[in-house]
Amino acid sequence: MLKAEQKTLYSCDYIFGYLPEIDTRAIEKMVLENHAKKRVMHEDPNNIRGEDIRIDYDDNIKKLKNKLCSQYELISGRKIELSCDANSKIHKDRNESYWAIVHDRGETTQLHSHENFKNYAVGPHISAAFWVKVPENGGDFVFQYSPNKYMVSETTMKSIEGYFLIFDSTLQHRVTENLSNDQRIVVSMNFNLVDI
C-alpha cells in the first residue's frame, strides 16, 4: 500500500514579538526632533525614501538593534548584523540600515521590499519594524505575496506600540492609511545574515 505525505516546498516565516524594555518615549522624542529638522533620506517626497527619517544611532537604537538580533538568533538559530556593519563598503550610508517613519493623518507607505536587486548576496537579507507609537486606527502592516503566479494574497499585522516584526527583506509590504489625528511612528532596520 502506497502512503501519501505532504511536504513543504517553500515557506517564508516572520517573527512577531514584544520588547517592553525598549524606551519608546525616548526614541519618539529623538525621531520627532529629526523629523522637525526634515532629516529625510531623499529630498523628493514622492520617492519611497522621501518619507524615511534619518535617526541617531544612540543608546536606545543600539539596544533595539541588539534585542532584535538576539530574538532572531534565538528563534532562527542564525546570526544577523546591521547591513552597514556587515558590509560597510556597500552600505556606506549608515541610515540605510536604520531609519524612522512618521505618518500623520492620511499618510501610508506604498508597496515595496528591501533587498538589493542588483546583488542579493550583499544584502539586506532580513528587515525589521519596531512600533514606537501607534494611535488607534494609526495604520497596519500588510505583507503582500503570491502563492502562485495567478494569485496575490495579503496578511495584515496589527501595529502595536512596543512590538516588533522581523521578516525576509524580499517580502513585499506596505502600511495602511493612518486614520487617526495623531502620529504613527515606526523604526525600521535592515540586517545581513552573517553566515550566508
Coordinates of C-alpha atoms in Angstrom, one line a residue:
M1 CA 0.0 0.0 0.0
L2 CA 1.3 3.4 -1.0
K3 CA 1.3 6.1 1.7
A4 CA 0.9 9.7 1.0
E5 CA 2.5 12.6 2.8
Q6 CA 2.6 16.3 2.5
K7 CA 5.8 18.2 2.2
T8 CA 6.6 21.9 2.1
L9 CA 8.3 23.2 -1.0
Y10 CA 8.6 26.8 0.1
S11 CA 7.8 28.8 3.2
C12 CA 8.6 32.3 4.4
D13 CA 8.5 32.8 8.2
Y14 CA 8.3 36.0 10.2
I15 CA 8.9 36.8 13.9
F16 CA 6.4 38.9 15.8
G17 CA 7.1 39.9 19.5
Y18 CA 7.1 42.4 22.3
L19 CA 10.1 44.4 23.7
P20 CA 8.9 46.0 26.9
E21 CA 12.4 47.0 27.9
I22 CA 12.8 49.5 24.9
D23 CA 12.2 53.1 25.9
T24 CA 9.7 54.1 23.2
R25 CA 9.2 57.6 24.6
A26 CA 12.9 58.4 24.3
I27 CA 13.0 57.0 20.8
E28 CA 9.8 59.0 19.9
K29 CA 11.5 62.2 21.2
M30 CA 14.6 61.7 19.1
V31 CA 12.7 60.7 16.0
L32 CA 10.4 63.8 16.2
E33 CA 13.4 66.1 16.7
N34 CA 14.9 64.7 13.5
H35 CA 11.5 64.8 11.7
A36 CA 11.2 68.5 12.7
K37 CA 14.6 69.2 11.1
K38 CA 13.5 67.4 7.9
R39 CA 16.4 65.0 8.1
V40 CA 15.0 62.7 5.3
M41 CA 16.8 60.1 3.2
H42 CA 15.7 61.6 -0.1
E43 CA 14.7 65.2 -0.9
D44 CA 11.8 64.1 -3.2
P45 CA 8.7 63.3 -1.1
N46 CA 7.4 61.1 -4.0
N47 CA 10.5 58.8 -3.7
I48 CA 9.9 55.9 -1.3
R49 CA 12.9 57.1 0.7
G50 CA 11.4 60.6 0.9
E51 CA 9.4 59.6 4.0
D52 CA 12.4 57.9 5.7
I53 CA 13.8 60.0 8.5
R54 CA 17.5 59.8 9.5
I55 CA 17.9 58.9 13.1
D56 CA 20.7 58.9 15.6
Y57 CA 22.5 55.7 16.5
D58 CA 22.0 56.4 20.2
D59 CA 21.9 54.0 23.1
N60 CA 18.2 53.3 22.6
I61 CA 18.6 52.4 18.9
K62 CA 21.7 50.3 19.8
K63 CA 19.7 48.4 22.5
L64 CA 16.8 47.9 20.0
K65 CA 19.2 46.5 17.4
N66 CA 20.8 44.2 19.9
K67 CA 17.4 42.9 21.1
L68 CA 16.2 42.3 17.5
C69 CA 19.5 40.4 16.7
S70 CA 19.1 38.3 19.9
Q71 CA 15.4 37.5 19.1
Y72 CA 16.3 36.5 15.5
E73 CA 19.1 34.2 16.6
L74 CA 17.1 32.7 19.4
I75 CA 14.2 31.7 17.1
S76 CA 16.0 31.0 13.8
G77 CA 19.4 29.8 15.1
R78 CA 21.1 32.2 12.7
K79 CA 23.1 35.4 13.3
I80 CA 22.4 38.8 11.8
E81 CA 24.0 42.2 12.0
L82 CA 23.1 45.6 10.7
S83 CA 23.8 45.8 6.9
C84 CA 26.1 48.8 7.4
D85 CA 28.2 46.8 9.8
A86 CA 28.2 43.6 7.7
N87 CA 29.3 45.3 4.5
S88 CA 30.4 48.9 5.1
K89 CA 31.9 49.2 1.6
I90 CA 28.4 48.6 0.0
H91 CA 26.3 50.2 2.8
K92 CA 28.3 53.4 3.2
D93 CA 25.3 55.5 4.5
R94 CA 24.6 54.0 7.9
N95 CA 21.0 55.3 7.8
E96 CA 20.3 52.8 5.0
S97 CA 20.3 50.3 7.8
Y98 CA 18.2 52.1 10.4
W99 CA 15.6 54.9 10.0
A100 CA 12.2 56.0 11.2
I101 CA 8.9 56.9 9.6
V102 CA 6.4 59.3 10.9
H103 CA 2.9 59.1 9.5
D104 CA 0.4 61.9 10.0
R105 CA -3.3 61.6 9.3
G106 CA -4.0 60.2 5.8
E107 CA -0.4 59.0 5.2
T108 CA 0.6 55.5 4.1
T109 CA 3.7 53.6 2.9
Q110 CA 3.4 52.2 -0.6
L111 CA 4.2 48.6 -1.5
H112 CA 7.9 47.8 -1.5
S113 CA 10.7 45.4 -0.4
H114 CA 14.2 46.0 0.9
E115 CA 16.5 43.5 -0.9
N116 CA 19.4 44.6 -3.2
F117 CA 18.0 43.9 -6.6
K118 CA 21.5 44.0 -8.3
N119 CA 23.3 41.8 -5.8
Y120 CA 21.3 39.8 -3.3
A121 CA 24.4 38.5 -1.5
V122 CA 25.4 41.9 -0.2
G123 CA 22.0 42.3 1.4
P124 CA 20.0 43.3 3.2
H125 CA 18.5 39.9 3.9
I126 CA 16.4 40.5 7.0
S127 CA 14.3 43.5 7.8
A128 CA 12.6 44.6 10.9
A129 CA 9.9 47.1 12.1
F130 CA 9.5 48.3 15.7
W131 CA 6.4 50.3 16.5
V132 CA 7.3 53.3 18.7
K133 CA 3.9 55.0 18.7
V134 CA 0.7 53.7 17.3
P135 CA -2.6 55.6 17.8
E136 CA -5.9 53.8 17.5
N137 CA -6.6 53.5 13.7
G138 CA -3.0 54.5 13.0
G139 CA -2.4 52.1 10.2
D140 CA -1.4 48.4 10.0
F141 CA 1.5 46.5 8.4
V142 CA 0.5 44.4 5.3
F143 CA 2.5 41.6 3.7
Q144 CA 1.6 41.0 0.0
Y145 CA 2.8 37.8 -1.7
S146 CA 1.9 35.4 -4.5
P147 CA 1.2 31.8 -3.5
N148 CA 1.3 31.1 -7.3
K149 CA 1.6 33.3 -10.4
Y150 CA -2.2 33.7 -10.6
M151 CA -3.0 34.8 -7.0
V152 CA -2.0 37.7 -4.8
S153 CA -2.6 37.3 -1.1
E154 CA -2.2 39.6 1.9
T155 CA -1.6 39.1 5.6
T156 CA -2.2 42.1 7.8
M157 CA -0.3 42.5 11.1
K158 CA -1.8 44.9 13.6
S159 CA 0.7 47.6 14.5
I160 CA 1.1 47.7 18.3
E161 CA 3.3 50.0 20.3
G162 CA 6.4 48.3 21.7
Y163 CA 6.1 45.3 19.4
F164 CA 8.4 44.2 16.6
L165 CA 8.2 42.3 13.3
I166 CA 11.3 40.6 11.7
F167 CA 10.9 39.3 8.1
D168 CA 12.7 38.4 4.9
S169 CA 13.8 41.5 3.1
T170 CA 12.4 40.2 -0.2
L171 CA 8.8 40.2 1.2
Q172 CA 6.7 43.0 -0.3
H173 CA 4.9 45.0 2.3
R174 CA 3.0 48.3 2.8
V175 CA 1.3 50.3 5.6
T176 CA -2.4 51.2 5.6
E177 CA -3.6 54.7 6.0
N178 CA -3.3 56.5 9.3
L179 CA -6.9 57.4 10.0
S180 CA -6.2 59.0 13.4
N181 CA -5.4 62.6 14.2
D182 CA -2.2 61.5 16.0
Q183 CA 1.2 60.5 14.6
R184 CA 2.2 56.9 13.9
I185 CA 6.0 56.3 14.4
V186 CA 8.0 53.2 13.4
V187 CA 11.7 52.4 13.4
S188 CA 12.9 50.1 10.6
M189 CA 16.2 48.2 10.3
N190 CA 18.0 46.2 7.7
F191 CA 20.3 43.3 8.5
N192 CA 22.6 40.9 6.7
L193 CA 22.8 37.2 7.5
V194 CA 26.3 36.6 8.9
D195 CA 26.6 33.0 7.7
I196 CA 25.3 33.4 4.1

